[in-house]
Amino acid sequence: MSDKPEKLITDDGLRLDGRHADEIRPMKIEIGVLSRADGSCYLEWGRNKVLVGVFGPREAHPRRSQRADTAVIRYKYNMASFSVEDRARPGPSRRSIEISKVSREAFEPVIMAELFPKTAIDIFVEVLQADAGTRTAAINASSIALADAGIPMKGLVTSCAFGKVDGQIVLDLNKEEDNHGEADFPVAMTQDGEITLLQMDGNLTPDEIRKGFELAKKGCKEILEIQQAVLRKKFETPVEEPEAGV
Ligand code: ADP
């Protein structure tokens, strides 16, 4: 781990990557990048790079995993061994199992699984490059990949973390801020603002949490706009102008 810089927020209020406290990192999304998946998404968020493939609804195997009244949703978060500075140990870890569980739960309220009994909807996440906030990046990408797969959902899920750095509440921590900051709170929410994921690492006062939530809502709103623009671009059919005189 690198040594803590003297300040993570400069005297003019800017963070070391030049952002204000309430700014998210730049995000770039590509949709439909995997031809074998039913839906897919590649997302870059700051220095994070994640790839998501969605498969299904398809017959659930093994058969004992099937549920007569609903689809089972499976979410697998995996970090490539080359995605972090020191090699990440391949295979499941306590961390990846936890992230997979909470991320699946972040989608359960919106996916209309009851329409597809006995099937499975698989969401596979590969983190190719990690720089803090990979679970939130993966949730944002999964939302797009699910929509790309045509899975009926009540709305998109959007995710962003807030935290505390040099005593200040900030949005979307990068790796340096995550390493040396005082708190990190990943949040996911539906389009209606219903919270579907909330985790906390570190301590904040109730006032700081309230302030952080306001930032997270702002961040999620901005991300939702990016997600919607990407989906609109792919799925909106252009309306043909009638020919003049017809
Ligand atoms: P998130 O990526 O969702 O913020 P964490 O807070 O657990 O999840 O991790 C923060 C960052 O720490 C990751 O994005 C990654 O850059 C780094 N990290 C996580 N796991 C490992 C690991 N096994 N080896 C090296 N770095 C890791």
mmCIF file of C-alpha atoms and ligand atoms in Angstrom:
data_model
loop_
_atom_site.group_PDB
_atom_site.id
_atom_site.type_symbol
_atom_site.label_atom_id
_atom_site.label_comp_id
_atom_site.label_asym_id
_atom_site.label_seq_id
_atom_site.Cartn_x
_atom_site.Cartn_y
_atom_site.Cartn_z
ATOM 1 C CA MET A 1 0.000 0.000 0.000
ATOM 2 C CA SER A 2 1.338 3.451 -0.908
ATOM 3 C CA ASP A 3 2.193 5.962 1.833
ATOM 4 C CA LYS A 4 -0.520 8.407 2.811
ATOM 5 C CA PRO A 5 -0.134 11.719 0.987
ATOM 6 C CA GLU A 6 0.046 14.712 3.327
ATOM 7 C CA LYS A 7 -3.360 15.881 2.107
ATOM 8 C CA LEU A 8 -6.079 14.109 0.132
ATOM 9 C CA ILE A 9 -7.991 17.364 -0.301
ATOM 10 C CA THR A 10 -5.999 20.456 -1.232
ATOM 11 C CA ASP A 11 -6.454 23.914 0.287
ATOM 12 C CA ASP A 12 -8.643 24.956 -2.651
ATOM 13 C CA GLY A 13 -11.042 22.100 -1.861
ATOM 14 C CA LEU A 14 -10.064 19.825 -4.739
ATOM 15 C CA ARG A 15 -9.265 16.133 -4.443
ATOM 16 C CA LEU A 16 -5.947 14.766 -5.731
ATOM 17 C CA ASP A 17 -7.547 13.726 -9.047
ATOM 18 C CA GLY A 18 -8.945 17.259 -9.457
ATOM 19 C CA ARG A 19 -12.555 16.472 -8.498
ATOM 20 C CA HIS A 20 -14.797 18.465 -6.183
ATOM 21 C CA ALA A 21 -16.266 16.620 -3.178
ATOM 22 C CA ASP A 22 -19.568 16.000 -4.990
ATOM 23 C CA GLU A 23 -18.177 14.782 -8.325
ATOM 24 C CA ILE A 24 -18.129 11.237 -9.650
ATOM 25 C CA ARG A 25 -15.276 9.925 -11.782
ATOM 26 C CA PRO A 26 -15.770 9.976 -15.565
ATOM 27 C CA MET A 27 -17.811 7.000 -16.767
ATOM 28 C CA LYS A 28 -17.793 5.315 -20.176
ATOM 29 C CA ILE A 29 -20.244 2.549 -21.108
ATOM 30 C CA GLU A 30 -20.377 0.176 -24.065
ATOM 31 C CA ILE A 31 -23.377 -2.075 -24.490
ATOM 32 C CA GLY A 32 -23.655 -5.452 -26.248
ATOM 33 C CA VAL A 33 -19.928 -6.236 -26.340
ATOM 34 C CA LEU A 34 -20.195 -10.047 -25.937
ATOM 35 C CA SER A 35 -21.822 -11.944 -28.780
ATOM 36 C CA ARG A 36 -22.459 -15.150 -26.792
ATOM 37 C CA ALA A 37 -24.200 -13.411 -23.900
ATOM 38 C CA ASP A 38 -27.879 -12.445 -23.988
ATOM 39 C CA GLY A 39 -26.869 -9.033 -22.702
ATOM 40 C CA SER A 40 -23.541 -7.437 -21.912
ATOM 41 C CA CYS A 41 -21.794 -4.276 -20.896
ATOM 42 C CA TYR A 42 -18.259 -2.958 -20.603
ATOM 43 C CA LEU A 43 -17.906 -0.075 -18.199
ATOM 44 C CA GLU A 44 -14.995 2.172 -17.282
ATOM 45 C CA TRP A 45 -15.332 4.390 -14.256
ATOM 46 C CA GLY A 46 -12.192 6.327 -13.491
ATOM 47 C CA ARG A 47 -9.530 3.632 -13.564
ATOM 48 C CA ASN A 48 -12.020 0.788 -12.918
ATOM 49 C CA LYS A 49 -12.744 -1.506 -15.866
ATOM 50 C CA VAL A 50 -15.484 -4.106 -15.607
ATOM 51 C CA LEU A 51 -17.133 -6.482 -18.045
ATOM 52 C CA VAL A 52 -20.564 -8.032 -17.421
ATOM 53 C CA GLY A 53 -22.315 -10.840 -19.296
ATOM 54 C CA VAL A 54 -25.966 -11.753 -18.610
ATOM 55 C CA PHE A 55 -27.353 -15.156 -19.594
ATOM 56 C CA GLY A 56 -30.981 -16.140 -19.398
ATOM 57 C CA PRO A 57 -33.680 -16.595 -18.432
ATOM 58 C CA ARG A 58 -32.620 -20.185 -19.226
ATOM 59 C CA GLU A 59 -33.455 -23.551 -17.685
ATOM 60 C CA ALA A 60 -31.778 -23.638 -14.273
ATOM 61 C CA HIS A 61 -29.159 -26.347 -13.732
ATOM 62 C CA PRO A 62 -28.776 -28.323 -11.559
ATOM 63 C CA ARG A 63 -32.535 -28.989 -11.551
ATOM 64 C CA ARG A 64 -32.685 -28.951 -7.763
ATOM 65 C CA SER A 65 -31.745 -25.251 -7.939
ATOM 66 C CA GLN A 66 -34.989 -24.521 -9.840
ATOM 67 C CA ARG A 67 -37.864 -22.771 -8.131
ATOM 68 C CA ALA A 68 -41.396 -23.562 -9.263
ATOM 69 C CA ASP A 69 -42.676 -20.004 -8.824
ATOM 70 C CA THR A 70 -39.786 -17.808 -9.940
ATOM 71 C CA ALA A 71 -36.456 -17.511 -11.701
ATOM 72 C CA VAL A 72 -33.355 -17.762 -9.550
ATOM 73 C CA ILE A 73 -30.996 -14.846 -9.920
ATOM 74 C CA ARG A 74 -27.309 -15.663 -9.704
ATOM 75 C CA TYR A 75 -24.595 -13.013 -9.518
ATOM 76 C CA LYS A 76 -20.924 -13.875 -9.728
ATOM 77 C CA TYR A 77 -18.346 -11.170 -9.080
ATOM 78 C CA ASN A 78 -14.798 -12.099 -10.012
ATOM 79 C CA MET A 79 -11.576 -10.119 -9.972
ATOM 80 C CA ALA A 80 -9.008 -10.941 -12.637
ATOM 81 C CA SER A 81 -5.676 -11.746 -11.010
ATOM 82 C CA PHE A 82 -4.105 -8.852 -12.979
ATOM 83 C CA SER A 83 -6.772 -6.342 -11.923
ATOM 84 C CA VAL A 84 -4.931 -5.088 -8.841
ATOM 85 C CA GLU A 85 -1.422 -3.924 -8.043
ATOM 86 C CA ASP A 86 -0.369 -7.129 -6.292
ATOM 87 C CA ARG A 87 -1.795 -10.188 -8.004
ATOM 88 C CA ALA A 88 -5.297 -11.074 -6.759
ATOM 89 C CA ARG A 89 -5.547 -14.734 -5.817
ATOM 90 C CA PRO A 90 -7.695 -16.517 -8.426
ATOM 91 C CA GLY A 91 -10.976 -18.132 -7.391
ATOM 92 C CA PRO A 92 -13.696 -17.181 -4.943
ATOM 93 C CA SER A 93 -12.748 -15.346 -1.757
ATOM 94 C CA ARG A 94 -14.759 -14.217 1.252
ATOM 95 C CA ARG A 95 -14.829 -10.758 -0.323
ATOM 96 C CA SER A 96 -16.044 -11.890 -3.759
ATOM 97 C CA ILE A 97 -18.716 -14.156 -2.214
ATOM 98 C CA GLU A 98 -19.955 -11.259 -0.083
ATOM 99 C CA ILE A 99 -19.992 -8.831 -3.034
ATOM 100 C CA SER A 100 -21.838 -11.389 -5.186
ATOM 101 C CA LYS A 101 -24.490 -11.845 -2.477
ATOM 102 C CA VAL A 102 -25.145 -8.175 -1.755
ATOM 103 C CA SER A 103 -25.120 -7.298 -5.466
ATOM 104 C CA ARG A 104 -27.660 -10.026 -6.257
ATOM 105 C CA GLU A 105 -29.844 -8.661 -3.477
ATOM 106 C CA ALA A 106 -29.479 -5.176 -4.966
ATOM 107 C CA PHE A 107 -31.262 -6.451 -8.104
ATOM 108 C CA GLU A 108 -33.887 -8.741 -6.576
ATOM 109 C CA PRO A 109 -36.443 -5.961 -5.950
ATOM 110 C CA VAL A 110 -36.403 -4.848 -9.616
ATOM 111 C CA ILE A 111 -36.018 -8.031 -11.696
ATOM 112 C CA MET A 112 -39.461 -9.501 -12.493
ATOM 113 C CA ALA A 113 -38.252 -13.031 -11.786
ATOM 114 C CA GLU A 114 -41.759 -14.383 -11.157
ATOM 115 C CA LEU A 115 -42.388 -14.231 -14.917
ATOM 116 C CA PHE A 116 -39.828 -16.999 -15.521
ATOM 117 C CA PRO A 117 -40.382 -19.951 -13.158
ATOM 118 C CA LYS A 118 -37.803 -22.763 -13.131
ATOM 119 C CA THR A 119 -35.218 -20.648 -14.927
ATOM 120 C CA ALA A 120 -31.982 -18.964 -13.932
ATOM 121 C CA ILE A 121 -30.789 -15.476 -14.747
ATOM 122 C CA ASP A 122 -26.998 -15.401 -14.527
ATOM 123 C CA ILE A 123 -25.022 -12.208 -14.123
ATOM 124 C CA PHE A 124 -21.262 -12.714 -14.504
ATOM 125 C CA VAL A 125 -18.959 -9.852 -13.546
ATOM 126 C CA GLU A 126 -15.283 -9.769 -14.422
ATOM 127 C CA VAL A 127 -13.267 -6.944 -12.904
ATOM 128 C CA LEU A 128 -10.398 -6.305 -15.315
ATOM 129 C CA GLN A 129 -8.899 -3.326 -13.508
ATOM 130 C CA ALA A 130 -9.701 -2.208 -9.982
ATOM 131 C CA ASP A 131 -9.320 1.215 -8.424
ATOM 132 C CA ALA A 132 -11.900 1.227 -5.590
ATOM 133 C CA GLY A 133 -15.624 1.147 -6.223
ATOM 134 C CA THR A 134 -15.643 -2.040 -8.273
ATOM 135 C CA ARG A 135 -18.852 -3.363 -6.675
ATOM 136 C CA THR A 136 -20.650 -0.115 -7.531
ATOM 137 C CA ALA A 137 -19.164 -0.095 -11.067
ATOM 138 C CA ALA A 138 -20.263 -3.724 -11.522
ATOM 139 C CA ILE A 139 -23.829 -2.969 -10.388
ATOM 140 C CA ASN A 140 -24.076 -0.062 -12.835
ATOM 141 C CA ALA A 141 -22.778 -2.275 -15.644
ATOM 142 C CA SER A 142 -25.043 -5.189 -14.643
ATOM 143 C CA SER A 143 -28.098 -2.943 -14.857
ATOM 144 C CA ILE A 144 -27.219 -2.146 -18.468
ATOM 145 C CA ALA A 145 -26.394 -5.777 -19.323
ATOM 146 C CA LEU A 146 -29.735 -6.949 -17.859
ATOM 147 C CA ALA A 147 -31.602 -4.362 -19.901
ATOM 148 C CA ASP A 148 -29.581 -5.387 -22.971
ATOM 149 C CA ALA A 149 -30.683 -8.993 -22.360
ATOM 150 C CA GLY A 150 -34.303 -7.830 -22.349
ATOM 151 C CA ILE A 151 -34.903 -9.007 -18.777
ATOM 152 C CA PRO A 152 -38.101 -7.320 -17.541
ATOM 153 C CA MET A 153 -37.245 -4.942 -14.704
ATOM 154 C CA LYS A 154 -39.228 -2.373 -12.758
ATOM 155 C CA GLY A 155 -36.366 0.043 -13.437
ATOM 156 C CA LEU A 156 -32.604 0.341 -13.502
ATOM 157 C CA VAL A 157 -30.395 -0.013 -10.430
ATOM 158 C CA THR A 158 -27.720 2.591 -9.978
ATOM 159 C CA SER A 159 -24.832 2.557 -7.533
ATOM 160 C CA CYS A 160 -22.307 4.956 -6.078
ATOM 161 C CA ALA A 161 -20.320 5.171 -2.843
ATOM 162 C CA PHE A 162 -19.802 8.087 -0.507
ATOM 163 C CA GLY A 163 -17.166 8.341 2.157
ATOM 164 C CA LYS A 164 -15.042 10.534 4.365
ATOM 165 C CA VAL A 165 -11.631 11.810 3.374
ATOM 166 C CA ASP A 166 -9.570 14.314 5.402
ATOM 167 C CA GLY A 167 -12.694 14.899 7.526
ATOM 168 C CA GLN A 168 -14.855 15.788 4.500
ATOM 169 C CA ILE A 169 -17.786 13.848 3.040
ATOM 170 C CA VAL A 170 -17.030 13.042 -0.597
ATOM 171 C CA LEU A 171 -18.631 11.107 -3.439
ATOM 172 C CA ASP A 172 -17.171 8.073 -5.246
ATOM 173 C CA LEU A 173 -13.811 7.379 -3.568
ATOM 174 C CA ASN A 174 -10.847 6.394 -5.706
ATOM 175 C CA LYS A 175 -8.207 3.915 -4.529
ATOM 176 C CA GLU A 176 -5.995 6.441 -2.778
ATOM 177 C CA GLU A 177 -8.991 7.905 -0.932
ATOM 178 C CA ASP A 178 -10.271 4.433 -0.102
ATOM 179 C CA ASN A 179 -6.867 3.392 1.291
ATOM 180 C CA HIS A 180 -6.282 6.482 3.386
ATOM 181 C CA GLY A 181 -9.787 7.826 3.991
ATOM 182 C CA GLU A 182 -11.871 7.429 7.138
ATOM 183 C CA ALA A 183 -15.033 5.804 5.738
ATOM 184 C CA ASP A 184 -16.535 4.217 2.601
ATOM 185 C CA PHE A 185 -20.300 3.635 2.175
ATOM 186 C CA PRO A 186 -21.382 1.939 -1.067
ATOM 187 C CA VAL A 187 -25.055 2.510 -1.902
ATOM 188 C CA ALA A 188 -27.324 1.166 -4.663
ATOM 189 C CA MET A 189 -30.800 2.428 -5.404
ATOM 190 C CA THR A 190 -33.699 1.936 -7.785
ATOM 191 C CA GLN A 191 -34.914 4.657 -10.108
ATOM 192 C CA ASP A 192 -37.531 5.491 -7.458
ATOM 193 C CA GLY A 193 -34.833 6.029 -4.839
ATOM 194 C CA GLU A 194 -35.443 2.775 -2.952
ATOM 195 C CA ILE A 195 -32.155 1.672 -1.372
ATOM 196 C CA THR A 196 -31.216 -1.881 -2.408
ATOM 197 C CA LEU A 197 -27.628 -1.973 -1.125
ATOM 198 C CA LEU A 198 -26.006 -0.208 1.774
ATOM 199 C CA GLN A 199 -22.691 -1.184 3.283
ATOM 200 C CA MET A 200 -20.411 0.687 5.611
ATOM 201 C CA ASP A 201 -16.731 0.580 6.300
ATOM 202 C CA GLY A 202 -15.686 3.138 8.923
ATOM 203 C CA ASN A 203 -17.671 5.382 11.240
ATOM 204 C CA LEU A 204 -19.740 8.443 10.431
ATOM 205 C CA THR A 205 -22.044 10.594 12.519
ATOM 206 C CA PRO A 206 -25.782 10.647 11.645
ATOM 207 C CA ASP A 207 -25.303 14.120 10.139
ATOM 208 C CA GLU A 208 -22.413 12.921 8.003
ATOM 209 C CA ILE A 209 -24.490 9.958 6.817
ATOM 210 C CA ARG A 210 -27.368 12.284 5.893
ATOM 211 C CA LYS A 211 -24.968 14.507 3.956
ATOM 212 C CA GLY A 212 -23.386 11.480 2.287
ATOM 213 C CA PHE A 213 -26.781 10.182 1.230
ATOM 214 C CA GLU A 214 -27.578 13.459 -0.466
ATOM 215 C CA LEU A 215 -24.309 13.131 -2.390
ATOM 216 C CA ALA A 216 -25.034 9.492 -3.248
ATOM 217 C CA LYS A 217 -28.473 10.450 -4.569
ATOM 218 C CA LYS A 218 -26.902 13.139 -6.740
ATOM 219 C CA GLY A 219 -24.274 10.688 -8.022
ATOM 220 C CA CYS A 220 -26.865 7.998 -8.734
ATOM 221 C CA LYS A 221 -29.043 10.505 -10.617
ATOM 222 C CA GLU A 222 -26.102 11.413 -12.849
ATOM 223 C CA ILE A 223 -25.267 7.743 -13.443
ATOM 224 C CA LEU A 224 -28.914 6.961 -14.249
ATOM 225 C CA GLU A 225 -28.836 9.651 -16.922
ATOM 226 C CA ILE A 226 -25.707 8.072 -18.452
ATOM 227 C CA GLN A 227 -27.302 4.593 -18.336
ATOM 228 C CA GLN A 228 -30.526 5.829 -19.902
ATOM 229 C CA ALA A 229 -28.660 7.645 -22.674
ATOM 230 C CA VAL A 230 -26.721 4.470 -23.557
ATOM 231 C CA LEU A 231 -29.899 2.361 -23.633
ATOM 232 C CA ARG A 232 -31.810 4.966 -25.601
ATOM 233 C CA LYS A 233 -29.032 5.080 -28.176
ATOM 234 C CA LYS A 234 -29.164 1.315 -28.653
ATOM 235 C CA PHE A 235 -32.912 0.683 -28.522
ATOM 236 C CA GLU A 236 -34.644 3.809 -29.723
ATOM 237 C CA THR A 237 -35.854 3.318 -33.302
ATOM 238 C CA PRO A 238 -35.573 6.520 -35.246
ATOM 239 C CA VAL A 239 -38.946 7.835 -36.390
ATOM 240 C CA GLU A 240 -38.961 8.149 -40.165
ATOM 241 C CA GLU A 241 -39.897 11.584 -41.378
ATOM 242 C CA PRO A 242 -42.776 11.490 -43.905
ATOM 243 C CA GLU A 243 -41.665 12.498 -47.363
ATOM 244 C CA ALA A 244 -42.552 16.048 -48.348
ATOM 245 C CA GLY A 245 -45.854 16.274 -50.171
ATOM 246 C CA VAL A 246 -47.121 12.836 -48.998
HETATM 247 P P1 ADP B 1 -14.694 -2.017 -3.982
HETATM 248 O O1 ADP B 1 -13.823 -2.328 -5.165
HETATM 249 O O2 ADP B 1 -16.128 -2.315 -4.251
HETATM 250 O O3 ADP B 1 -14.481 -0.619 -3.457
HETATM 251 P P2 ADP B 1 -13.248 -2.927 -1.620
HETATM 252 O O4 ADP B 1 -13.567 -1.742 -0.792
HETATM 253 O O5 ADP B 1 -13.237 -4.274 -0.964
HETATM 254 O O6 ADP B 1 -14.298 -3.044 -2.835
HETATM 255 O O7 ADP B 1 -11.866 -2.777 -2.333
HETATM 256 C C1 ADP B 1 -11.341 -1.515 -2.662
HETATM 257 C C2 ADP B 1 -10.229 -1.685 -3.657
HETATM 258 O O8 ADP B 1 -9.168 -2.423 -3.049
HETATM 259 C C3 ADP B 1 -10.583 -2.493 -4.893
HETATM 260 O O9 ADP B 1 -11.296 -1.758 -5.861
HETATM 261 C C4 ADP B 1 -9.216 -2.874 -5.361
HETATM 262 O O10 ADP B 1 -8.587 -1.779 -6.020
HETATM 263 C C5 ADP B 1 -8.489 -3.158 -4.048
HETATM 264 N N1 ADP B 1 -8.514 -4.597 -3.738
HETATM 265 C C6 ADP B 1 -9.570 -5.355 -3.402
HETATM 266 N N2 ADP B 1 -9.227 -6.640 -3.238
HETATM 267 C C7 ADP B 1 -7.906 -6.719 -3.487
HETATM 268 C C8 ADP B 1 -6.932 -7.776 -3.490
HETATM 269 N N3 ADP B 1 -7.268 -9.041 -3.228
HETATM 270 N N4 ADP B 1 -5.659 -7.449 -3.786
HETATM 271 C C9 ADP B 1 -5.290 -6.185 -4.056
HETATM 272 N N5 ADP B 1 -6.164 -5.147 -4.083
HETATM 273 C C10 ADP B 1 -7.448 -5.394 -3.808
#
